[in-house]
Structures are given as structure tokens and as C-alpha cells.
Coordinates of C-alpha atoms in Angstrom, one line a residue:
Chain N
X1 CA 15.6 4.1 -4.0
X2 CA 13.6 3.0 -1.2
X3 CA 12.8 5.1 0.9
X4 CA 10.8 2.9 3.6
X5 CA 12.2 0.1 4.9
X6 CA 11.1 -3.1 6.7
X7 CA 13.9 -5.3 7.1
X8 CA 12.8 -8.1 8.8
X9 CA 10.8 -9.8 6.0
X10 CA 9.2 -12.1 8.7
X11 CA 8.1 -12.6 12.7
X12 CA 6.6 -15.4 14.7
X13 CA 5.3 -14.9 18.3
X14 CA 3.2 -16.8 20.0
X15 CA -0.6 -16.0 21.2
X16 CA -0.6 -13.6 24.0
X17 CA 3.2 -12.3 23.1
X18 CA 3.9 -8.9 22.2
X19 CA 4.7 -8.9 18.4
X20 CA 6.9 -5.5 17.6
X21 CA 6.9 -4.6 14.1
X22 CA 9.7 -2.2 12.7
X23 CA 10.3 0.5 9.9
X24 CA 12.9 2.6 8.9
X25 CA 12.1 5.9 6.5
X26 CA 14.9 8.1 5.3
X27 CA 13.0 10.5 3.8
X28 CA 12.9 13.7 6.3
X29 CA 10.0 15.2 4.4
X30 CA 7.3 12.4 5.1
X31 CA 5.2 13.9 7.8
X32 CA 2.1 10.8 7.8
X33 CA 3.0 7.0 8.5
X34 CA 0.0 4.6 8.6
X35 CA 0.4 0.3 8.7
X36 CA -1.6 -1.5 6.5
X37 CA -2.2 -5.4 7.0
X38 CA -2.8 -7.8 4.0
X39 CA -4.4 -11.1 3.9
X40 CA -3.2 -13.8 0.8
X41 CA -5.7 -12.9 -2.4
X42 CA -7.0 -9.9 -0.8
X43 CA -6.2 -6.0 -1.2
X44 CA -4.1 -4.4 1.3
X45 CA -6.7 -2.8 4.6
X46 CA -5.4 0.2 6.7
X47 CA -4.7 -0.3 10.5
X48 CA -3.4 2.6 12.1
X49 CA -1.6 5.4 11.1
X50 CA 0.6 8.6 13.1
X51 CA 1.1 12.2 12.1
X52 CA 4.9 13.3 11.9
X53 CA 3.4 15.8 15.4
X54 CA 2.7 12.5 17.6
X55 CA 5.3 10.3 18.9
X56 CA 2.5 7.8 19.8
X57 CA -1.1 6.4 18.7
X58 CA -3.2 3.8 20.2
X59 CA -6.1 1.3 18.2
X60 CA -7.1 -0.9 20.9
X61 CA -4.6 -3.8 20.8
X62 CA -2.6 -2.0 18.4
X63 CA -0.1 1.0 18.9
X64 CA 2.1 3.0 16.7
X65 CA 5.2 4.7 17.5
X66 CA 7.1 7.4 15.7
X67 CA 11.0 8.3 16.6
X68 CA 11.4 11.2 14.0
X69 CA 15.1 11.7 14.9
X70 CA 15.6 8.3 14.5
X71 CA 13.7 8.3 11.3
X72 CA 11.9 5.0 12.7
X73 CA 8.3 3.4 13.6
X74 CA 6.8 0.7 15.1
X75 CA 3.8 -1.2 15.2
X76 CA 3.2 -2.8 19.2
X77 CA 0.4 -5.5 18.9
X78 CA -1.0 -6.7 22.3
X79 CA -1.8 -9.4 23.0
X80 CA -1.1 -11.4 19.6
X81 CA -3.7 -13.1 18.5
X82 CA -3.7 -15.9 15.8
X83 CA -6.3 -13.6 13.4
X84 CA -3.2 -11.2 13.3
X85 CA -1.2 -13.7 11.0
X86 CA -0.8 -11.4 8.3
X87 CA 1.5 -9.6 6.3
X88 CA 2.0 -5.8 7.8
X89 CA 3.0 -3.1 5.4
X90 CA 4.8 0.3 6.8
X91 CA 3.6 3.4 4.7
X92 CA 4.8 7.3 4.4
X93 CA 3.6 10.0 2.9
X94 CA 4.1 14.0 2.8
X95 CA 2.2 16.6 1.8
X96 CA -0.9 14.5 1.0
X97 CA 0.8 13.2 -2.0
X98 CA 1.9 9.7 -2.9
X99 CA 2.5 6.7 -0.9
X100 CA 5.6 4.7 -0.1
X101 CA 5.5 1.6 1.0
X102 CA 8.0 -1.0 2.5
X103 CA 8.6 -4.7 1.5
X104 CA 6.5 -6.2 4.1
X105 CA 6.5 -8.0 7.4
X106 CA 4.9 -11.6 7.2
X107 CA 3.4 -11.9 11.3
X108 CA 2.8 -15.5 11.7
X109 CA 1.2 -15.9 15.8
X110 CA 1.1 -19.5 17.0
X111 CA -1.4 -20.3 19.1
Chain S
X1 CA -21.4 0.8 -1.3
X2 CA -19.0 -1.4 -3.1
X3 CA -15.4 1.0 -2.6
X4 CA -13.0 -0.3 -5.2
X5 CA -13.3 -2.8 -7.6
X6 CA -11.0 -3.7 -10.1
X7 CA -11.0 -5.9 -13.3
X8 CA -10.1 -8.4 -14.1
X9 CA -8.8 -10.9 -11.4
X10 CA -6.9 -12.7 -13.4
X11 CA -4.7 -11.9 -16.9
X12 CA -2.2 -13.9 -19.0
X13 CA -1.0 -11.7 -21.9
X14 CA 1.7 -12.5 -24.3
X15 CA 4.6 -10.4 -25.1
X16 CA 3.4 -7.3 -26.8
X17 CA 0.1 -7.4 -26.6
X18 CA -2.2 -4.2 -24.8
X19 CA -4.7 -4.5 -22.4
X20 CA -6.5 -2.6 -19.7
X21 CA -7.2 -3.0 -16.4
X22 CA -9.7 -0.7 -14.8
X23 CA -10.6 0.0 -11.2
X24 CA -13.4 1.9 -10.0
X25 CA -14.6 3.7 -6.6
X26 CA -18.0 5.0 -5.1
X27 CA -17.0 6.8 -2.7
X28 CA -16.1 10.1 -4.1
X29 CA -12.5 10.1 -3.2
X30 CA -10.2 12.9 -4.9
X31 CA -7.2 10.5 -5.5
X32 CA -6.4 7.3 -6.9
X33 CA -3.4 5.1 -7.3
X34 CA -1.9 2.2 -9.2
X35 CA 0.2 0.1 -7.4
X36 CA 1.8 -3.5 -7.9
X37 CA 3.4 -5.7 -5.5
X38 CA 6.5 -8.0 -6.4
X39 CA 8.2 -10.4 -3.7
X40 CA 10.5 -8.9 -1.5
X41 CA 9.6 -5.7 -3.1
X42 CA 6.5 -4.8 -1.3
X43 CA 4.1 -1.8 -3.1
X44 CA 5.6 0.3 -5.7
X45 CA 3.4 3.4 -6.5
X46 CA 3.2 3.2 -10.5
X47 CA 0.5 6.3 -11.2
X48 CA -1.7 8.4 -9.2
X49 CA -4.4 10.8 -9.8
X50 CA -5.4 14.0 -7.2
X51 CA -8.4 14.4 -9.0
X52 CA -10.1 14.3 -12.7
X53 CA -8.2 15.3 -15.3
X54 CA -4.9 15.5 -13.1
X55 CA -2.3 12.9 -13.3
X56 CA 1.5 11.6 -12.3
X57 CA 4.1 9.5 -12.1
X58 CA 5.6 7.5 -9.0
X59 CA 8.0 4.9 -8.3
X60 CA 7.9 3.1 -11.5
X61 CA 5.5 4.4 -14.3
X62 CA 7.6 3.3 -17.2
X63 CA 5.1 0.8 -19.7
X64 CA 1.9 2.3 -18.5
X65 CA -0.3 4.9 -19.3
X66 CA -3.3 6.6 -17.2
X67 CA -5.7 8.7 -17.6
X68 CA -8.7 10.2 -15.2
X69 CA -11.7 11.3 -16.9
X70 CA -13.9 11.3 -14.2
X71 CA -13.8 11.0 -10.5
X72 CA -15.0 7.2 -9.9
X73 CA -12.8 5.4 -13.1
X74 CA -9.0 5.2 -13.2
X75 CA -7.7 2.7 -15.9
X76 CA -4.7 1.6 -16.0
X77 CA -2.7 0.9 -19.4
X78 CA 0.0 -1.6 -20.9
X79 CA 0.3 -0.3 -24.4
X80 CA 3.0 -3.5 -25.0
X81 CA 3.5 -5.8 -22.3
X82 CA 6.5 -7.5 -21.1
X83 CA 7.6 -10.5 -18.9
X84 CA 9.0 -7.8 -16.0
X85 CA 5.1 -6.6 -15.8
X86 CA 4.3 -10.1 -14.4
X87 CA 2.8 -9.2 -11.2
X88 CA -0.5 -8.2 -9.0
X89 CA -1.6 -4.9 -9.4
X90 CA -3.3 -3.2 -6.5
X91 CA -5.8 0.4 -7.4
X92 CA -6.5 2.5 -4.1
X93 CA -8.4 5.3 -3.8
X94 CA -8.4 8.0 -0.7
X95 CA -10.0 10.8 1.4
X96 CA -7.2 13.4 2.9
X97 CA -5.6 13.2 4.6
X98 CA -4.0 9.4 3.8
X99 CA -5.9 6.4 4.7
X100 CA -6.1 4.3 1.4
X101 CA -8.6 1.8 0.4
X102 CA -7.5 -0.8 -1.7
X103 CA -9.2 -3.2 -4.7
X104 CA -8.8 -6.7 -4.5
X105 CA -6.3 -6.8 -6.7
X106 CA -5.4 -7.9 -10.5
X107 CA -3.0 -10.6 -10.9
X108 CA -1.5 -10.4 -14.4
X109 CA 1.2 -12.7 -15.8
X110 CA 2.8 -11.9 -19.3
X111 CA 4.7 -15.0 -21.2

């Protein structure tokens, strides 16, 4: 079963915009949540990432949010730039031990 | 400092036959991961390691083997490989708590 979810398989904003990226986790037990971004041809690079104790983390233009009784992130990018065109993957894990990722996000920002 | 590597880029096997693809770290990190990525289907954890000599299973570990003999190597193994292992396969290695590097990437089609 999946256990994280990312059900919007793809977003377009334009340069400036806000662009919200969303997750969904139904596994109670995760208690770490990072976003990774991937470029075509290339391995998958970390971006930010939350412990289950936060509700909120902040990277410069980029800012996670956890809503644990929701069982729900988000990834707030701001401004959008075009460079950000990317596919986003949500991650969880718990208890240091494996991964789970979701399908994906594919960002596409318009300049 | 190189961080993971993984060989080769590229792989056409025919049904049934075995092959290895290996991945390799510098950085000292405790655990490694196998992971491939399928449309739609985002990273599916297939193996991981918490240190030498220590293995498991994840999402979906049936048709390959691993093993961990020392900390920098963790091959990955298709003993006999099928059309539904057509995909690109993704090593990652990490510190704790969670942040994950990732390899480039092996992209492996079987016929």
C-alpha cells in the first residue's frame, strides 16, 4: 500500500506565484518528512525536511508545513522561480528506518 | 569527494539473464538503499542496509538480492531478470537522522 501520497501528479504557476505542493501520509508512526526535488537524468537531491515536533520549517524561499492530525504536508515555494521546474518528491520515515516516498509532483513555473 | 556513484548508466538484459549493479559512497554513511522509480509510481524502497553486514527488505524486494560487506559498496542483484524489472534504479546512502543522497541513477531495460 502506499503510504504517502501526492495526488496531484502535476502544477504550473507562473514566475513570482506561490506554488503549494501537497502530501498526504497515513502512516501515524512516521515522525520525519523531508521533500526532495529531481531534475530529468539526474538522482533525486534533498530540499527540506520537518520533524513530526514542528508544524513549520523555513529554507529561504522554501517552507514546509506539517498538519499531524491531518496526516498532511506541504511544500510553500516563494517566489517561483523558472529553475524550480522540477519534479518534487514527499518523503516519511520513522524511527530512522526506511524511506517512503510519493509518486511525484512535476512543478512546471512559466516565466 | 565523489558521494554515490552507481554503475552502469545504462543496461539492456534479456529475459533470464543476471547482472549486477553496484553503487558506492565515500562518505561513511551507516545506511544504504536501493530504490527504483516507475511512472506514476514514484520511489519504491527495494533493499536497505543500516550498516555492514546488516540487511532488509522494503517495499518490493522480490527478484533481488543484496548484500553489504563493507561500509562504502552495496550491490544490488537480479539473479534472473524479467520484463517488470524494466526501470531506473536509484542507490542512496545517509547520515541520521534522514537526509538521503542519491546516485545518478541506473536505467535498466529487460526484453
Amino acid at each position: 500500500d502506499q503510504q504517502v501520497k501526492q495526488n496531484s501528479p502535476s502544477l504550473s504557476v507562473q514566475e513570482g506565484r506561490i506554488s503549494i505542493l501537497n502530501c498526504d501520509y497515513t502512516n501515524s508512526m512516521f515522525d520525519y518528512f523531508l521533500w526532495y526535488k529531481k531534475y530529468p537524468a539526474e538522482g533525486p537531491t534533498f530540499l527540506i525536511s520537518i520533524s513530526s515536533i514542528k508544524d513549520k520549517n523555513e529554507d529561504g524561499r522554501f517552507t514546509v508545513f506539517l498538519n499531524k492530525s491531518a496526516k498532511h504536508l506541504s511544500l510553500h515555494i516563494v517566489p517561483s522561480q523558472p529553475g524550480d521546474s522540477a519534479v518534487y518528491f514527499c518523503a516519511a520515515s520513522y524511527n530512522n528506518n526506511d524511506m517512503r516516498f510519493g509518486a511525484g509532483t512535476r512543478l512546471t513555473v512559466k516565466p | 569527494n565523489a558521494g554515490v556513484t552507481q554503475t552502469p548508466k545504462f543496461q539492456v538484459l534479456k529475459t533470464g539473464q543476471s547482472m549486477t549493479l553496484q553503487c558506492a559512497q565515500d562518505m561513511n554513511h551507516e545506511y544504504m538503499s536501493w530504490y527504483r522509480q516507475d511512472p506514476g509510481m514514484g520511489l519504491r524502497l527495494i533493499h536497505y542496509s543500516v550498516g555492514a553486514g546488516i540487511t532488509d527488505q522494503g517495499e518490493v524486494p522480490n527478484g533481488y538480492n543484496v548484500s553489504r560487506s563493507t561500509t562504502e559498496d552495496f550491490p544490488l542483484r537480479l539473479l534472473s531478470a524479467a520484463p517488470s524489472q524494466t526501470s531506473v534504479y536509484f542507490c542512496a546512502s545517509r547520515t541520521q537522522p534522514n537526509e538521503q543522497f542519491f546516485g545518478p541513477g541506473t536505467r535498466l531495460t529487460v526484453l
